[in-house]
Coordinates of C-alpha atoms (C1' of nucleotides) in Angstrom, one line a residue:
Chain O
M1 CA 4.8 5.3 -7.2
K2 CA 7.8 7.4 -6.3
Q3 CA 11.0 5.7 -5.4
I4 CA 12.9 6.5 -2.3
S5 CA 14.9 9.6 -3.1
T6 CA 18.3 9.2 -4.7
R7 CA 19.5 11.5 -1.9
Y8 CA 20.1 8.3 0.0
S9 CA 22.2 6.6 -2.7
M10 CA 24.1 9.8 -3.1
A11 CA 24.8 9.9 0.6
V12 CA 26.2 6.4 0.5
H13 CA 28.3 7.5 -2.5
I14 CA 29.6 10.5 -0.6
L15 CA 30.6 8.5 2.5
S16 CA 32.2 5.8 0.4
L17 CA 34.3 8.3 -1.3
I18 CA 35.4 9.9 1.9
A19 CA 36.1 6.5 3.3
I20 CA 38.4 5.3 0.6
T21 CA 40.2 8.6 0.0
P22 CA 43.3 9.0 2.2
N23 CA 43.2 12.8 2.3
E24 CA 40.2 15.0 2.9
V25 CA 37.7 15.4 0.1
T26 CA 36.1 18.6 -1.1
G27 CA 32.5 18.9 -2.2
D28 CA 33.4 19.8 -5.7
F29 CA 35.5 16.6 -6.0
I30 CA 32.6 14.5 -4.8
A31 CA 30.2 16.3 -7.1
E32 CA 32.4 15.2 -10.0
S33 CA 32.2 11.6 -9.0
V34 CA 28.5 11.7 -8.3
N35 CA 28.1 13.8 -11.5
T36 CA 25.8 16.4 -10.0
N37 CA 25.8 20.0 -8.8
P38 CA 28.1 20.7 -5.8
V39 CA 25.2 22.3 -3.9
V40 CA 23.4 19.0 -3.9
I41 CA 26.4 17.4 -2.3
R42 CA 26.7 20.2 0.3
R43 CA 23.2 19.8 1.3
I44 CA 23.6 16.1 1.9
I45 CA 26.9 16.6 3.7
G46 CA 25.0 19.0 5.9
L47 CA 22.7 16.2 7.0
L48 CA 25.6 13.9 7.5
K49 CA 27.3 16.5 9.7
K50 CA 24.1 17.0 11.8
A51 CA 24.0 13.3 12.4
G52 CA 27.7 13.2 13.5
L53 CA 28.9 11.0 10.7
V54 CA 31.3 13.5 9.1
D55 CA 32.8 16.8 9.8
V56 CA 34.0 19.5 7.4
R57 CA 37.1 21.7 7.9
P58 CA 35.9 25.2 7.8
G59 CA 37.3 27.8 5.4
V60 CA 39.7 25.6 3.5
G61 CA 37.2 22.8 3.3
G62 CA 37.4 19.0 3.1
A63 CA 35.3 16.4 4.7
F64 CA 36.3 13.4 6.9
L65 CA 34.6 10.6 8.8
L66 CA 33.9 10.9 12.5
R67 CA 33.3 7.1 12.8
A68 CA 35.1 4.1 11.4
P69 CA 33.6 2.7 8.2
E70 CA 33.2 -0.6 10.0
E71 CA 30.8 1.2 12.3
I72 CA 28.6 3.0 9.8
T73 CA 25.7 0.9 8.5
L74 CA 23.4 1.5 5.6
L75 CA 20.7 1.9 8.2
D76 CA 22.6 4.7 9.9
I77 CA 22.8 6.5 6.5
Y78 CA 19.2 5.8 5.7
R79 CA 18.0 7.3 9.0
T80 CA 20.2 10.3 8.5
V81 CA 19.1 11.2 5.1
N82 CA 15.6 9.9 4.8
L83 CA 13.8 12.2 7.2
I84 CA 10.2 11.1 7.2
E85 CA 7.1 11.8 9.2
D86 CA 7.1 9.8 12.4
N87 CA 9.7 7.6 10.8
Q88 CA 6.9 5.7 9.1
L89 CA 7.8 4.6 5.6
F90 CA 4.2 3.8 4.8
G91 CA 1.6 6.5 4.7
V92 CA -1.8 5.5 6.1
H93 CA -4.9 7.4 5.3
E94 CA -6.5 9.1 8.3
D95 CA -10.0 10.2 9.3
S96 CA -11.7 7.0 8.3
N97 CA -15.3 6.6 9.3
V98 CA -15.5 5.4 12.8
L99 CA -19.0 4.2 12.4
C100 CA -17.6 1.4 10.2
P101 CA -15.8 -1.6 11.7
V102 CA -13.2 -1.3 9.1
G103 CA -12.8 2.4 9.3
R104 CA -12.6 2.2 13.1
N105 CA -9.8 -0.3 13.1
I106 CA -7.9 -0.1 9.9
E107 CA -5.4 2.6 10.8
M108 CA -4.1 1.0 14.0
V109 CA -4.1 -2.6 12.7
L110 CA -2.5 -1.8 9.4
Q111 CA 0.1 0.5 10.9
S112 CA 1.3 -2.2 13.2
E113 CA 1.7 -4.6 10.3
L114 CA 3.5 -2.1 8.1
S115 CA 5.8 -1.1 10.9
E116 CA 6.9 -4.7 11.1
A117 CA 7.6 -4.8 7.4
Q118 CA 9.6 -1.6 7.7
S119 CA 11.6 -3.0 10.5
A120 CA 12.4 -6.1 8.5
M121 CA 13.8 -3.8 5.8
E122 CA 15.8 -1.7 8.3
H123 CA 17.2 -4.8 9.9
R124 CA 18.6 -5.8 6.6
L125 CA 20.1 -2.4 6.0
A126 CA 21.8 -2.6 9.4
Q127 CA 23.6 -5.8 8.3
T128 CA 25.8 -3.9 5.8
T129 CA 28.6 -1.6 6.8
L130 CA 30.3 1.1 4.8
S131 CA 33.5 -0.9 4.9
Q132 CA 31.8 -4.0 3.5
L133 CA 30.5 -1.9 0.7
T134 CA 33.8 -0.2 -0.2
A135 CA 35.5 -3.6 -0.2
R136 CA 33.5 -4.5 -3.2
F137 CA 34.8 -1.6 -5.4
K138 CA 37.5 -2.5 -7.8
Chain P
M1 CA 11.0 12.2 2.5
K2 CA 7.7 11.3 1.0
Q3 CA 5.9 8.3 2.5
I4 CA 4.6 5.5 0.4
S5 CA 1.3 6.6 -1.0
T6 CA -1.9 6.2 1.1
R7 CA -3.3 4.6 -2.0
Y8 CA -1.9 1.4 -0.6
S9 CA -3.6 1.7 2.8
M10 CA -6.8 2.7 1.0
A11 CA -6.5 -0.4 -1.1
V12 CA -6.2 -2.6 2.0
H13 CA -9.2 -0.8 3.4
I14 CA -11.3 -1.3 0.3
L15 CA -10.5 -5.0 0.2
S16 CA -11.2 -5.5 3.9
L17 CA -14.5 -3.9 3.5
I18 CA -15.4 -6.1 0.5
A19 CA -14.2 -9.1 2.5
I20 CA -16.3 -8.6 5.6
T21 CA -19.4 -7.4 3.8
P22 CA -21.8 -10.3 2.9
N23 CA -23.4 -8.6 -0.1
E24 CA -21.6 -6.6 -2.8
V25 CA -20.2 -3.2 -2.1
T26 CA -20.6 0.0 -4.1
G27 CA -17.9 2.6 -4.5
D28 CA -19.9 5.3 -2.8
F29 CA -20.3 3.1 0.2
I30 CA -16.6 2.4 0.4
A31 CA -15.9 6.1 -0.1
E32 CA -17.9 6.9 3.0
S33 CA -15.9 4.4 5.1
V34 CA -12.6 5.6 3.8
N35 CA -13.9 9.2 4.0
T36 CA -12.7 10.3 0.6
N37 CA -14.1 11.1 -2.9
P38 CA -15.7 8.1 -4.7
V39 CA -13.5 8.7 -7.8
V40 CA -10.4 8.0 -5.7
I41 CA -12.0 4.7 -4.7
R42 CA -12.9 3.8 -8.3
R43 CA -9.4 4.4 -9.4
I44 CA -8.0 2.1 -6.9
I45 CA -10.6 -0.5 -7.6
G46 CA -9.6 -0.2 -11.2
L47 CA -6.1 -1.3 -10.3
L48 CA -7.4 -4.2 -8.1
K49 CA -9.5 -5.3 -11.1
K50 CA -6.6 -5.3 -13.4
A51 CA -4.7 -7.5 -11.0
G52 CA -7.6 -9.9 -10.8
L53 CA -8.2 -9.4 -7.1
V54 CA -11.8 -8.1 -7.5
D55 CA -14.4 -7.7 -10.1
V56 CA -17.2 -5.2 -10.4
R57 CA -20.7 -5.9 -11.6
P58 CA -21.3 -3.7 -14.6
G59 CA -24.2 -1.3 -14.7
V60 CA -25.8 -1.9 -11.4
G61 CA -22.4 -1.9 -9.7
G62 CA -21.0 -3.7 -6.6
A63 CA -17.5 -5.2 -6.1
F64 CA -16.6 -8.6 -4.9
L65 CA -13.5 -10.6 -4.3
L66 CA -12.1 -13.0 -6.9
R67 CA -9.9 -14.7 -4.4
A68 CA -10.4 -16.0 -0.9
P69 CA -9.3 -13.5 1.8
E70 CA -7.0 -16.2 3.1
E71 CA -5.2 -16.1 -0.2
I72 CA -4.6 -12.4 -0.5
T73 CA -1.5 -11.1 1.2
L74 CA -0.5 -7.6 2.0
L75 CA 2.3 -8.1 -0.6
D76 CA -0.2 -8.9 -3.3
I77 CA -2.0 -5.6 -2.6
Y78 CA 1.3 -3.8 -2.4
R79 CA 2.4 -5.0 -5.7
T80 CA -0.9 -4.2 -7.3
V81 CA -1.1 -0.7 -6.2
N82 CA 2.4 0.4 -5.8
L83 CA 3.5 0.5 -9.4
I84 CA 7.1 1.6 -9.4
E85 CA 10.0 1.8 -11.8
D86 CA 11.6 -1.6 -12.2
N87 CA 9.9 -2.6 -9.0
Q88 CA 12.8 -1.0 -7.2
L89 CA 11.7 0.8 -4.0
F90 CA 15.0 2.6 -3.7
G91 CA 16.0 5.1 -6.3
V92 CA 19.7 5.0 -7.1
H93 CA 21.4 8.0 -8.9
E94 CA 22.8 7.1 -12.3
D95 CA 25.5 8.4 -14.6
S96 CA 28.2 8.5 -11.9
N97 CA 31.7 9.2 -13.0
V98 CA 33.2 5.9 -14.3
L99 CA 36.7 7.3 -13.9
C100 CA 36.2 7.1 -10.1
P101 CA 36.3 3.7 -8.4
V102 CA 33.3 4.6 -6.4
G103 CA 31.4 6.1 -9.3
R104 CA 32.2 3.0 -11.4
N105 CA 30.8 0.5 -8.8
I106 CA 28.3 2.2 -6.6
E107 CA 25.3 1.7 -8.6
M108 CA 25.5 -2.1 -9.0
V109 CA 26.9 -2.8 -5.5
L110 CA 24.4 -0.6 -3.8
Q111 CA 21.4 -1.7 -5.8
S112 CA 22.1 -5.3 -4.9
E113 CA 22.1 -4.4 -1.2
L114 CA 19.0 -2.3 -1.4
S115 CA 17.1 -5.0 -3.3
E116 CA 17.8 -7.4 -0.4
A117 CA 16.4 -4.9 2.0
Q118 CA 13.4 -4.5 -0.1
S119 CA 12.9 -8.2 -0.3
A120 CA 13.1 -8.4 3.5
M121 CA 10.2 -6.0 3.7
E122 CA 8.2 -7.7 1.0
H123 CA 8.7 -11.1 2.7
R124 CA 7.2 -9.7 5.8
L125 CA 4.2 -8.3 3.9
A126 CA 3.6 -11.7 2.4
Q127 CA 3.2 -13.2 5.9
T128 CA -0.1 -11.3 6.5
T129 CA -3.3 -12.2 4.7
L130 CA -6.4 -10.2 4.3
S131 CA -8.3 -12.6 6.5
Q132 CA -5.8 -12.2 9.3
L133 CA -6.3 -8.5 9.1
T134 CA -10.0 -8.5 9.2
A135 CA -10.0 -10.9 12.1
R136 CA -8.6 -8.1 14.2
F137 CA -11.5 -5.7 13.6
K138 CA -14.0 -5.5 16.4
Chain D
dT1 C1' -37.4 5.2 -19.6
dT2 C1' -35.3 6.3 -15.4
dC3 C1' -32.1 5.7 -11.7
dG4 C1' -27.9 4.4 -9.5
dT5 C1' -23.6 3.0 -10.5
dA6 C1' -18.9 2.4 -12.8
dG7 C1' -15.2 4.2 -15.8
dT8 C1' -12.6 8.0 -17.3
dA9 C1' -10.9 12.3 -18.7
dA10 C1' -9.6 16.7 -17.3
dC11 C1' -8.4 19.9 -14.0
dT12 C1' -6.6 21.6 -9.5
dA13 C1' -3.6 22.5 -5.3
dT14 C1' 0.0 20.8 -2.7
dA15 C1' 4.4 18.9 -1.9
dA16 C1' 9.0 16.6 -2.7
dT17 C1' 12.7 16.4 -5.7
dG18 C1' 17.0 17.6 -7.9
dG19 C1' 19.2 21.2 -10.0
dT20 C1' 20.8 26.0 -10.4
dT21 C1' 22.6 30.8 -9.4
dA22 C1' 24.1 33.9 -6.1
dC23 C1' 26.4 35.4 -2.2
dA24 C1' 28.4 35.8 2.5
dA25 C1' 31.8 33.7 5.8
dC26 C1' 35.9 31.3 6.6
dG27 C1' 40.9 29.9 6.7
dG28 C1' 45.2 29.1 4.4
dT29 C1' 48.7 31.1 1.2
dG30 C1' 51.3 34.4 -1.4
Chain G
dC1 C1' 46.8 42.2 4.2
dA2 C1' 44.6 40.6 0.0
dC3 C1' 43.4 36.9 -2.6
dC4 C1' 41.5 32.3 -3.5
dG5 C1' 39.1 28.1 -2.9
dT6 C1' 35.8 26.2 -0.2
dT7 C1' 31.5 25.8 2.7
dG8 C1' 26.8 27.1 4.1
dT9 C1' 22.5 28.9 2.7
dA10 C1' 18.9 31.2 0.6
dA11 C1' 16.1 31.7 -3.3
dC12 C1' 14.3 30.1 -7.4
dC13 C1' 12.9 26.7 -11.0
dA14 C1' 11.0 22.7 -13.7
dT15 C1' 9.3 18.2 -13.1
dT16 C1' 6.7 14.8 -11.0
dA17 C1' 3.4 12.2 -7.8
dT18 C1' -0.4 12.8 -5.1
dA19 C1' -5.2 13.2 -3.7
dG20 C1' -9.2 15.4 -4.6
dT21 C1' -12.8 17.4 -7.6
dT22 C1' -16.2 18.1 -11.5
dA23 C1' -18.2 16.4 -15.4
dC24 C1' -19.6 13.2 -18.7
dT25 C1' -20.6 8.6 -20.9
dA26 C1' -22.0 3.8 -20.6
dC27 C1' -24.3 0.2 -18.5
dG28 C1' -27.9 -2.8 -16.2
dA29 C1' -32.0 -3.4 -13.4
dA30 C1' -36.5 -2.0 -12.0

DNA sequence: TTCGTAGTAACTATAATGGTTACAACGGTG
DNA sequence: CACCGTTGTAACCATTATAGTTACTACGAA
């Protein structure tokens, strides 16, 4: 299967970098730390901006947090960057045969179970803040 | 983002159908219930066979469970069908710049957090058995 | 021997991903 | 004012996973 996009881990990286740097941070600087193309960084920062997590100084550049690192959780970042259909992590096949007892019920029954599993994961993500993360860098 | 493949929900569908059907079930019959091409079904059954969840009568055909529906969990099926690199749901970008405190630590620190989140999800999947699922079909 | 089925290989169209080049817009600075 | 570094996008690309399809071989039972 395909893993969840590294866009997410890169977003955490970006926010961590902004959090621990006293002055403002340019996209090119972040790109060097992440070791990727600056455009990739800008795209992710665009999502973070739209979500109100960061802002960027126009013209001269430089990103900064709009929320305290103690108040940004891994779930916040996940939700920002991992745009997904109906916010459902699990895809469920549709158009099953309604003439069959399984086909008639599988979608609803399974979707409810899978949503619970997804919630369990998201709940765990919500337990960790950006500041807890950056505290572990040495 | 991309959702987790519907291969998983189809696998649950397939096993449910085998579980509630008294006699053995052919791939074509399952394909009609799932409403897809029989080859797609055969491919998934191949994975289920390899995992020891089902077996298929050669020649004449027909699949049957090798384990009681009470002893097959959604996690078992997930693990069978959702083959993924290192069993890590979350992809984490590699080759970050080691000269940067964030780049040097992000991979290990984040991976450990994300593994916990994944475990929380899998733990929830392990709570539901195939028999609990089929009991909800009416 | 024939028929229905399983197992596979090969091909396709579609979509997400991560990277890349290019360029316009913007705000300080000399 | 003119330049420079930066941001925001658009456009394009190669790679990969996905889900479906056709086609063929192998097998067992009637």
